[in-house]
mmCIF file of C-alpha atoms and ligand atoms in Angstrom:
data_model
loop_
_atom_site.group_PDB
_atom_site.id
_atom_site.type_symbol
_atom_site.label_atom_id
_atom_site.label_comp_id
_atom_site.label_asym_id
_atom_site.label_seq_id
_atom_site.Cartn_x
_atom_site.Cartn_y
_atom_site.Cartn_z
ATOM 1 C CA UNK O 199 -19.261 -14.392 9.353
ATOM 2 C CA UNK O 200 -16.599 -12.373 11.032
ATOM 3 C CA UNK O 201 -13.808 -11.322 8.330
ATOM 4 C CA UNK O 202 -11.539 -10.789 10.898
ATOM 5 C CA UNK O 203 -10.825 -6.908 9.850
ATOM 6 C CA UNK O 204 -10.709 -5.726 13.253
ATOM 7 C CA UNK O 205 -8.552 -3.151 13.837
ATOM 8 C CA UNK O 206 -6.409 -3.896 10.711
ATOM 9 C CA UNK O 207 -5.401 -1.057 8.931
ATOM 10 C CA UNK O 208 -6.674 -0.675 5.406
ATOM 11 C CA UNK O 209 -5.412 1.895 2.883
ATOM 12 C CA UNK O 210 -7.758 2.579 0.535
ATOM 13 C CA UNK O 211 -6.916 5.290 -2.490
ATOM 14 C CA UNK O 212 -9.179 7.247 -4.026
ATOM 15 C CA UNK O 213 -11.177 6.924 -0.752
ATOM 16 C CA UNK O 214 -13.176 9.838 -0.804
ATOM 17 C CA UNK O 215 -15.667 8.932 -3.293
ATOM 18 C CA UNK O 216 -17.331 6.244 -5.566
ATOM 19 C CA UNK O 217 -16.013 3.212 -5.519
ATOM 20 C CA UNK O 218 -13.015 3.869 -2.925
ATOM 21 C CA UNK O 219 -15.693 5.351 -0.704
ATOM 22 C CA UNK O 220 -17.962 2.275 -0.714
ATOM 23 C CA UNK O 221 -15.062 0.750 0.140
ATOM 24 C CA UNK O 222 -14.195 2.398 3.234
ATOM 25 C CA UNK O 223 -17.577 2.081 4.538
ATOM 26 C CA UNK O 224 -17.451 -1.339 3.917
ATOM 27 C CA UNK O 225 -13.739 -2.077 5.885
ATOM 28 C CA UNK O 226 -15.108 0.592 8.554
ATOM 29 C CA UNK O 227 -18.023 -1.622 9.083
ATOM 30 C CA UNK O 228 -16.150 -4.892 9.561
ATOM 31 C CA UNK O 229 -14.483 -3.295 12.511
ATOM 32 C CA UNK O 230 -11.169 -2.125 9.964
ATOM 33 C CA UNK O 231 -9.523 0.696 10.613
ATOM 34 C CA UNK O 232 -9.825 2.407 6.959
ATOM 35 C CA UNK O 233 -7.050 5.100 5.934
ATOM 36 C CA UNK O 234 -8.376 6.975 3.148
ATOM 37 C CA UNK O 235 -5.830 8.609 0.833
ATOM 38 C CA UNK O 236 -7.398 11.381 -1.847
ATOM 39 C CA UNK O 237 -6.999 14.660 -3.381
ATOM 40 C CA UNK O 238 -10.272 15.393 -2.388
ATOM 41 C CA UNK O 239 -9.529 16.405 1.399
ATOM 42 C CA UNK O 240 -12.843 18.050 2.076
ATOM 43 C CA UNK O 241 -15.033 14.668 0.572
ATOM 44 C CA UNK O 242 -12.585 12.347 3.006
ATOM 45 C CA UNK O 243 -12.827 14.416 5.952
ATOM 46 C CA UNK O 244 -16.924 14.278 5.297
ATOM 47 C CA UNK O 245 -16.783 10.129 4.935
ATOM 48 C CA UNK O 246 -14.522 10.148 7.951
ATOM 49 C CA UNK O 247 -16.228 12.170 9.957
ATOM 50 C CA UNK O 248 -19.292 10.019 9.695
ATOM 51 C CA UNK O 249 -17.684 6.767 10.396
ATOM 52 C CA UNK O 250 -16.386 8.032 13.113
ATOM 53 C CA UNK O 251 -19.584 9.424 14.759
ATOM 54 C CA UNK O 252 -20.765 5.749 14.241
ATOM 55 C CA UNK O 253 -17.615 4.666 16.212
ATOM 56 C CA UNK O 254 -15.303 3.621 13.655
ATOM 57 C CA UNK O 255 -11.943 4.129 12.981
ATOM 58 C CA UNK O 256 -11.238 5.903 9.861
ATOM 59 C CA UNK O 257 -8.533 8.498 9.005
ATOM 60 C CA UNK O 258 -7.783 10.625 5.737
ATOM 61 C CA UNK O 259 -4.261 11.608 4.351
ATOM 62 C CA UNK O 260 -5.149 14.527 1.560
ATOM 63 C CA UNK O 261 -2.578 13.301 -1.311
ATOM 64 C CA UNK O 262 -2.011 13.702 -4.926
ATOM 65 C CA UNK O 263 -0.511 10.498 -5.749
ATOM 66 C CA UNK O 264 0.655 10.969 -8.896
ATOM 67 C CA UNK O 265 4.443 11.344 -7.735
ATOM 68 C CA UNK O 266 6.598 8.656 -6.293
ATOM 69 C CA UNK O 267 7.692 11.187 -3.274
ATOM 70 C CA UNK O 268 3.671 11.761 -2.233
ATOM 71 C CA UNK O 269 2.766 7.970 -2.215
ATOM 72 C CA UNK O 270 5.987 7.581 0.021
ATOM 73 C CA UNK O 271 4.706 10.306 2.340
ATOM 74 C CA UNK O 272 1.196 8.558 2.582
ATOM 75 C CA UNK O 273 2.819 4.955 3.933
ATOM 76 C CA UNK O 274 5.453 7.082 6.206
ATOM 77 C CA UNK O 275 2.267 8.858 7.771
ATOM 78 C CA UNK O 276 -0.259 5.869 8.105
ATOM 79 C CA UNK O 277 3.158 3.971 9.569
ATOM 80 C CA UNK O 278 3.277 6.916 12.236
ATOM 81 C CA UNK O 279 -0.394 7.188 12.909
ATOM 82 C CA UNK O 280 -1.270 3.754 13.388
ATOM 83 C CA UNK O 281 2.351 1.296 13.440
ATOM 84 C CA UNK O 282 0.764 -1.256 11.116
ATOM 85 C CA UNK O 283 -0.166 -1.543 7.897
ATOM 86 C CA UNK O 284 -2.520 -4.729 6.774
ATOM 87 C CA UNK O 285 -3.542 -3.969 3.311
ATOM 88 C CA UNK O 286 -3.135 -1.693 0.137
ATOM 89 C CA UNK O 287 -5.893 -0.808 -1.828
ATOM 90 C CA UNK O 288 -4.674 0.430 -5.152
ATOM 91 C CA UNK O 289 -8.193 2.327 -6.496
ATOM 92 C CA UNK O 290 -7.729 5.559 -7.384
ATOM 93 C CA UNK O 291 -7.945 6.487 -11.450
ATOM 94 C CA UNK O 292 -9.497 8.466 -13.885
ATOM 95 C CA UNK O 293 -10.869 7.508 -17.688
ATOM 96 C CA UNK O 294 -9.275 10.670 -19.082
ATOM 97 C CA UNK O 295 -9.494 9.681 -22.692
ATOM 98 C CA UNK O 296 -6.184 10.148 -23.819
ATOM 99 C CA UNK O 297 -6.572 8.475 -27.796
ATOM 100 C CA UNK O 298 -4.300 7.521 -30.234
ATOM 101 C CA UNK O 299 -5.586 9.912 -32.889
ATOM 102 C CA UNK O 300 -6.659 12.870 -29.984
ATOM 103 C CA UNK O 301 -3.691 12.484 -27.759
ATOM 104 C CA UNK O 302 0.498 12.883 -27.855
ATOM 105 C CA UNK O 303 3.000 11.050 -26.395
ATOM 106 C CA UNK O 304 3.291 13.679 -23.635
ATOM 107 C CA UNK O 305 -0.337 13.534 -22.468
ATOM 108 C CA UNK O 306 0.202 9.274 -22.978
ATOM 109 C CA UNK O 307 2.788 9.432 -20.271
ATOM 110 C CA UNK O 308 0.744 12.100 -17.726
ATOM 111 C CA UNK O 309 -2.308 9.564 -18.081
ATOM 112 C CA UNK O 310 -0.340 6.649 -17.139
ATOM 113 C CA UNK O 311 1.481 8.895 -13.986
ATOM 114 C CA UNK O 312 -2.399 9.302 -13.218
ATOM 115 C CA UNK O 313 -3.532 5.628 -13.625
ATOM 116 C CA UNK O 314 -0.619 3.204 -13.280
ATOM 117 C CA UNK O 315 2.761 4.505 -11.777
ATOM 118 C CA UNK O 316 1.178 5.291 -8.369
ATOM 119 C CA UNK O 317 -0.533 1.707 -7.896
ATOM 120 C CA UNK O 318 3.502 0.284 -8.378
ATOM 121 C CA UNK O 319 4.811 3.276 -6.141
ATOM 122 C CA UNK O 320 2.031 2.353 -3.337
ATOM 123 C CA UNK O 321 2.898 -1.129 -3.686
ATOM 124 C CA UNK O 322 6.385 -0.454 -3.435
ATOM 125 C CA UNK O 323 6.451 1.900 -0.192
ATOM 126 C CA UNK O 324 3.661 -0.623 1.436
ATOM 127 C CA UNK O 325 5.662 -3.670 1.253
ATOM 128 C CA UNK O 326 8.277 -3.675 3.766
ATOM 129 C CA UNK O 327 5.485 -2.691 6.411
ATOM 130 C CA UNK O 328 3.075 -5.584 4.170
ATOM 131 C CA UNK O 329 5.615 -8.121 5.049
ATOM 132 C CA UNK O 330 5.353 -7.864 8.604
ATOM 133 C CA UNK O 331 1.818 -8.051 8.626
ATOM 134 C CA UNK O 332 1.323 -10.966 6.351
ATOM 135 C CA UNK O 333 -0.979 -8.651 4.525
ATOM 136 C CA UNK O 334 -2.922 -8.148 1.184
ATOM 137 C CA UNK O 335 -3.280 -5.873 -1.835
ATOM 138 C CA UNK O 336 -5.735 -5.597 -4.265
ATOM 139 C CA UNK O 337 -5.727 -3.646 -7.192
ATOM 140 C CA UNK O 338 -9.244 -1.803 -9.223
ATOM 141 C CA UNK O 339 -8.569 -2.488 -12.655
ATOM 142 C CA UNK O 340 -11.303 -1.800 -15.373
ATOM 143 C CA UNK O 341 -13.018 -4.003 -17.887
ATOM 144 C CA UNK O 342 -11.953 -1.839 -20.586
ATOM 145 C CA UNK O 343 -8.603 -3.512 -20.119
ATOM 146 C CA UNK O 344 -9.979 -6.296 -21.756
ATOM 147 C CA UNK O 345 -12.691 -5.512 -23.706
ATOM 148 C CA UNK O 346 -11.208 -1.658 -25.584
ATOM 149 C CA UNK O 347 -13.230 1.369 -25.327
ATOM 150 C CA UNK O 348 -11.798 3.517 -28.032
ATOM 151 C CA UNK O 349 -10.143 6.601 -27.639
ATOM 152 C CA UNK O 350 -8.378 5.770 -23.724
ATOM 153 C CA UNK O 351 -5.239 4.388 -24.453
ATOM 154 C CA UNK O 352 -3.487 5.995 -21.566
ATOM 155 C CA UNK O 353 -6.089 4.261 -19.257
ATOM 156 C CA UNK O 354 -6.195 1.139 -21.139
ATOM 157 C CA UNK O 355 -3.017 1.116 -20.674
ATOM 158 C CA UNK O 356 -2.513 1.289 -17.193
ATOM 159 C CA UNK O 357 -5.648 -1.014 -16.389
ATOM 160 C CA UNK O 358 -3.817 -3.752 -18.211
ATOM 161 C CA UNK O 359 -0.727 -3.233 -16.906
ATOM 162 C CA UNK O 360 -2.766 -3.370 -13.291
ATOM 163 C CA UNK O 361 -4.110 -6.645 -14.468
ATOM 164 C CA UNK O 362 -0.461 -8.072 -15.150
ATOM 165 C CA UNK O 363 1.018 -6.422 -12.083
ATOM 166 C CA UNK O 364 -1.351 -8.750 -10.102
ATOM 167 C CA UNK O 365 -0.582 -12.062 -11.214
ATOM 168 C CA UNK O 366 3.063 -10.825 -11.276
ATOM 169 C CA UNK O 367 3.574 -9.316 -7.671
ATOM 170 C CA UNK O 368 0.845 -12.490 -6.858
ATOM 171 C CA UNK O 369 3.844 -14.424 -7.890
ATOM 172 C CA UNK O 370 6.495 -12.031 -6.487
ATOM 173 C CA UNK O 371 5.085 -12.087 -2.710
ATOM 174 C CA UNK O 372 4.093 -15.968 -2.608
ATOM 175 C CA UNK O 373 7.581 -16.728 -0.211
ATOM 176 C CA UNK O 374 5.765 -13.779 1.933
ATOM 177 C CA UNK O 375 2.729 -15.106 2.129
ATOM 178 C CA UNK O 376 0.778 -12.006 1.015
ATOM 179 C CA UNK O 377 -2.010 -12.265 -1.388
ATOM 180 C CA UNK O 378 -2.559 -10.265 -4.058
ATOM 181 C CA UNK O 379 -5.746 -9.944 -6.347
ATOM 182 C CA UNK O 380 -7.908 -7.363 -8.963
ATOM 183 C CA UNK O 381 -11.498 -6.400 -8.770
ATOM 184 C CA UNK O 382 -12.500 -5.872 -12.070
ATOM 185 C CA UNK O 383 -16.033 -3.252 -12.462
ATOM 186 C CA UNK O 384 -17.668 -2.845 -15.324
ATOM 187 C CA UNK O 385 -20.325 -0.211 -14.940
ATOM 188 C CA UNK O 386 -20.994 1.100 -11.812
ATOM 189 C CA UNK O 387 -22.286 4.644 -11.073
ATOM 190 C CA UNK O 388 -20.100 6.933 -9.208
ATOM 191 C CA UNK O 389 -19.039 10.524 -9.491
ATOM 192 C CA UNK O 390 -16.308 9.391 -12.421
ATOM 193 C CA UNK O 391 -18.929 7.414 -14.137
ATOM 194 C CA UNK O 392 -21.373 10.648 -13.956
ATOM 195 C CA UNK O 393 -18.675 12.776 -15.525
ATOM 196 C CA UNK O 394 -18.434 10.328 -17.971
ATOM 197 C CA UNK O 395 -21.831 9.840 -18.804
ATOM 198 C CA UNK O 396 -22.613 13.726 -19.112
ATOM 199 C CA UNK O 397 -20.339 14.223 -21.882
ATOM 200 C CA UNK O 398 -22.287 12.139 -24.303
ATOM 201 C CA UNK O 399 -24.953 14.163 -26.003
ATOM 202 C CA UNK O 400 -28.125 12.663 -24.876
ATOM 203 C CA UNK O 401 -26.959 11.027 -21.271
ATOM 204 C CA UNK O 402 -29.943 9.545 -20.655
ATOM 205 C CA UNK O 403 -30.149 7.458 -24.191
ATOM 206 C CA UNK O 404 -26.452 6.381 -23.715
ATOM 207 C CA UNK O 405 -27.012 4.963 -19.785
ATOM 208 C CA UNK O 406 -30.660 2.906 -21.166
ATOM 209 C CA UNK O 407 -28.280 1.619 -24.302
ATOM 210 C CA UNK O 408 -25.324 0.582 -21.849
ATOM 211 C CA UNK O 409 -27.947 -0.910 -19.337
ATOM 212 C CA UNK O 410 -30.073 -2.748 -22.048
ATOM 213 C CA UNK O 411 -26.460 -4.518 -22.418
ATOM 214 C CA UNK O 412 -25.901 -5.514 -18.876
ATOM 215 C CA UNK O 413 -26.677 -9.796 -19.127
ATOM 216 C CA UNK O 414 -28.116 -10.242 -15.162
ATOM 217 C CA UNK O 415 -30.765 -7.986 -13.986
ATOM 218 C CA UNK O 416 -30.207 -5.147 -16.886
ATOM 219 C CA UNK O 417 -28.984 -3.043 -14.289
ATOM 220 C CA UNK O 418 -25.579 -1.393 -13.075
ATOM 221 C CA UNK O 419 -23.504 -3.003 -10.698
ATOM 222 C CA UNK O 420 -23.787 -0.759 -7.047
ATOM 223 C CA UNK O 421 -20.368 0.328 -5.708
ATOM 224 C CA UNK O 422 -21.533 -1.738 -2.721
ATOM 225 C CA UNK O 423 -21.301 -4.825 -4.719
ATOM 226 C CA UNK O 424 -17.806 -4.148 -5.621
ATOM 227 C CA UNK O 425 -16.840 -3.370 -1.899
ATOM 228 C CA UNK O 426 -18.548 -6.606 -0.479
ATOM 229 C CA UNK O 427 -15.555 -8.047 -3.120
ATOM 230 C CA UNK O 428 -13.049 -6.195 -1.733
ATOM 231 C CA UNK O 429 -13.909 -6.913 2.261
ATOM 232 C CA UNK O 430 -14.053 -10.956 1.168
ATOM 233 C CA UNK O 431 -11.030 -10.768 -0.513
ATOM 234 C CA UNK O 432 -9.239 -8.459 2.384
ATOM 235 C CA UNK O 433 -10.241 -11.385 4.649
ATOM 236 C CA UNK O 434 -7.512 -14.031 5.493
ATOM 237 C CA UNK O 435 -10.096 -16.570 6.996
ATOM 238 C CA UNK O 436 -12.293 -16.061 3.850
ATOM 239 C CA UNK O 437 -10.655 -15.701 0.989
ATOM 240 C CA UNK O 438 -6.789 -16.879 2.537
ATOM 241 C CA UNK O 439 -5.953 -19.361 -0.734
ATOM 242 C CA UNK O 440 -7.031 -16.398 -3.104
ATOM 243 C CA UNK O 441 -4.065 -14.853 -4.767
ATOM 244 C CA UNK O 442 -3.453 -14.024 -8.533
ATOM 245 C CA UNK O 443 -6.848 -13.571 -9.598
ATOM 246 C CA UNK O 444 -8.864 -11.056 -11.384
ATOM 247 C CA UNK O 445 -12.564 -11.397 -10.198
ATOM 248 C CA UNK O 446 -15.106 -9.624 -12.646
ATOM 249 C CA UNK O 447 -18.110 -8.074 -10.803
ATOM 250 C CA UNK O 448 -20.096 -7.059 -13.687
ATOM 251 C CA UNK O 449 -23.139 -8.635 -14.099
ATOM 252 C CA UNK O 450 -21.605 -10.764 -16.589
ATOM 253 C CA UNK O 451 -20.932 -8.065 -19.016
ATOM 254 C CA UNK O 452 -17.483 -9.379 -20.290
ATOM 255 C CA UNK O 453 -17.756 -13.401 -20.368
ATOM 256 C CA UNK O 454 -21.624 -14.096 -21.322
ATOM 257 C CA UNK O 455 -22.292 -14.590 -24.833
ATOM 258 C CA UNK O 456 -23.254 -10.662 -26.101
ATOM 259 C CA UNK O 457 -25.987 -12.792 -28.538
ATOM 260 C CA UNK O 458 -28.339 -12.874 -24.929
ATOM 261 C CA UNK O 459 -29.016 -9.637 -25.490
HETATM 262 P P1 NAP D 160 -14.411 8.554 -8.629
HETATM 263 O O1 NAP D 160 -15.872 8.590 -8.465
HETATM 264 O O2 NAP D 160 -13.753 9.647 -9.414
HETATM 265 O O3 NAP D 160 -13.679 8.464 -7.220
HETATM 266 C C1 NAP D 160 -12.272 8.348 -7.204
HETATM 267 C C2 NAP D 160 -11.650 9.245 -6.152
HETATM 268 O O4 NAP D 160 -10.215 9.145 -6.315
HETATM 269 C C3 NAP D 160 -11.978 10.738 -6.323
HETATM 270 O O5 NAP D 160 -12.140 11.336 -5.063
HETATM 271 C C4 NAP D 160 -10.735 11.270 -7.038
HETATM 272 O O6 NAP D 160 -10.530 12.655 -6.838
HETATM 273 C C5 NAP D 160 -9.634 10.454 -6.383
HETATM 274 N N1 NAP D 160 -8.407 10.408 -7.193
HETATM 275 C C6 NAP D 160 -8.307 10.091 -8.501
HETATM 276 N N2 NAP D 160 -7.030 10.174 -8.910
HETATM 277 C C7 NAP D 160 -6.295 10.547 -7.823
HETATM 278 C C8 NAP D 160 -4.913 10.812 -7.600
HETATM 279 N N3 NAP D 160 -4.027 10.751 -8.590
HETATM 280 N N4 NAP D 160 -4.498 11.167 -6.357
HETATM 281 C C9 NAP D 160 -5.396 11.257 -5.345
HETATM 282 N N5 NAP D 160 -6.712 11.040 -5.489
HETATM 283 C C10 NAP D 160 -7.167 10.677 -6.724
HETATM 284 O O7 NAP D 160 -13.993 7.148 -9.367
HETATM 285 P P2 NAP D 160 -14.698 5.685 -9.351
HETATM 286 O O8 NAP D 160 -15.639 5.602 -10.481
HETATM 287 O O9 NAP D 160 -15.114 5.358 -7.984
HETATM 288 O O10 NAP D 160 -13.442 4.801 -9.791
HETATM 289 C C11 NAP D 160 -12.601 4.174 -8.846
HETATM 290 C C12 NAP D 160 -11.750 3.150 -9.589
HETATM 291 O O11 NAP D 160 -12.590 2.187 -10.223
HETATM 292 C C13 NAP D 160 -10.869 3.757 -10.688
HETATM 293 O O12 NAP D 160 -9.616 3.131 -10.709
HETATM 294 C C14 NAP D 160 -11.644 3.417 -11.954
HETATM 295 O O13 NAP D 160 -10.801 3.298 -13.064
HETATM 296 C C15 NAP D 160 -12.235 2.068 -11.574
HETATM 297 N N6 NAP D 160 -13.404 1.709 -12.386
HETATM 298 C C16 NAP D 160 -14.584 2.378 -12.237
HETATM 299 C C17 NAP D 160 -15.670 1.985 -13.023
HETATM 300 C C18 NAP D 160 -17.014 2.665 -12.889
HETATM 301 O O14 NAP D 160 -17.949 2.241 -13.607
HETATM 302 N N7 NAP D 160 -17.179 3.654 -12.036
HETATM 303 C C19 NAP D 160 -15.541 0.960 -13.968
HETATM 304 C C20 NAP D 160 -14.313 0.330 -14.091
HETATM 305 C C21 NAP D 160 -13.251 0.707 -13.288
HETATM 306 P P3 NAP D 160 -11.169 13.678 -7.940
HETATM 307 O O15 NAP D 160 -12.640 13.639 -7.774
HETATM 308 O O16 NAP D 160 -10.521 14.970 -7.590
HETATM 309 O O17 NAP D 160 -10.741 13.154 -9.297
#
């Protein structure tokens, strides 16, 4: 089926790696013309680079996007590069385990500056240039938002607040006919969820305990998986009355009864 990405132009944060990167291959391969926006300029330039050489469109704007001025920047460039903007895609985030107990109010509010504030300030800057194009957003959230993980309140934090900003700009950009949805992951391997992993004592015991509790197929869910989400819900002629929703790819890990395993 063709999604009808041609030549739209996709911004995709935290598009250098993981999850974001899966992403970009995905819109690249549907014809899109993927903008990737990360810190990591030397990863982006590598992912664009080969997209490219496979004849796709695909740019990279090095940014660190936790202040409002740099996520202004990144729409003023992608409006000057390319005149059009079709969709946002809010992704980039870190677990950074800022706790009640092992945290302080000051390292609460640099957590959410690194999660949250950026996915309102993209929003924000997009939307005048979303508008025109009738376009989309869609914004990574995490399960932990609904489920806890203990000891991440700054990123629990900002993952719900993602979830709420969805159904509320969902409702804020109905009169401009712009959709706006989450993707939800659960466990998917990346470079974040690598960091992650190694700083548990025995890695390899933690990943077979968290896979032993995935319900469908005991395994993780492939960033692939979560980008063939984010393509169908990109899609006007696919997923056009889709707005407001938080779609779980997980495997089932937060709705099926925990008792199946
Ligand atoms: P990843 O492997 O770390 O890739 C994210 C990319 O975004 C990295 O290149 C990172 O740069 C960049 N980035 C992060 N914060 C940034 C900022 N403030 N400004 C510019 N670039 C920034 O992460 P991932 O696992 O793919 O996660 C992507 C999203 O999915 C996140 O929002 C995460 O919360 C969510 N998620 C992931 C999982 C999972 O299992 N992996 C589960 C639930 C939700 P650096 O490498 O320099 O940090």
């Amino acid at each position: 089926m063709d999604l009808e990405l041609r030549n739209k132009v996709v911004i995709v944060t935290g598009g250098a790696k993981g999850i974001g990167a899966s992403i970009v291959r995905a819109v690249a391969r549907e014809g899109g013309n993927a903008v990737i926006v990360d810190r990591d300029k030397a990863a982006g330039e590598k992912l664009a680079i080969e997209l490219r050489s496979e004849g796709a469109n695909c740019s990279v704007i090095a940014a660190e996007l936790t202040s409002g001025e740099s996520c202004s920047k990144v729409v003023n460039q992608v409006l000057k590069d390319s005149n059009s903007l079709f969709a946002l895609i809010n992704n980039a985030g870190v677990n950074d385990r800022i706790g009640l107990e092992h945290g302080s109010p000051d390292k609460y509010m640099a957590s959410l500056q690194r999660n949250l504030f950026h996915y309102y300030n993209m929003a924000h800057y997009a939307l005048p240039h979303l508008k025109r194009s009738k376009g989309t957003i869609i914004n990574i959230a995490s399960k932990t938002a609904i489920t806890g993980q203990g000891g991440t309140s700054g990123y629990e934090s900002a993952k719900g607040a993602i979830l709420a900003l969805t159904r509320e700009w969902a409702v804020e950009l109905l009169e401009f006919g712009i959709r706006v949805n989450a993707i939800v992951p659960a466990e998917v391997m990346t470079p974040l969820y690598q960091q992650w992993l190694s700083s548990f004592p025995n890695p390899e015991e933690k990943m077979k305990n968290i896979i032993s509790k995935i319900p469908f197929e005991k395994r993780m869910t492939t960033p692939e998986e979560i980008a063939a989400m984010a393509v169908f819900l990109l899609s006007s002629k696919a997923a056009g009355h889709i707005t407001g929703q938080h779609l779980f790819v997980d495997g089932g890990y937060v709705h099926l009864d925990r008792a199946l395993s």
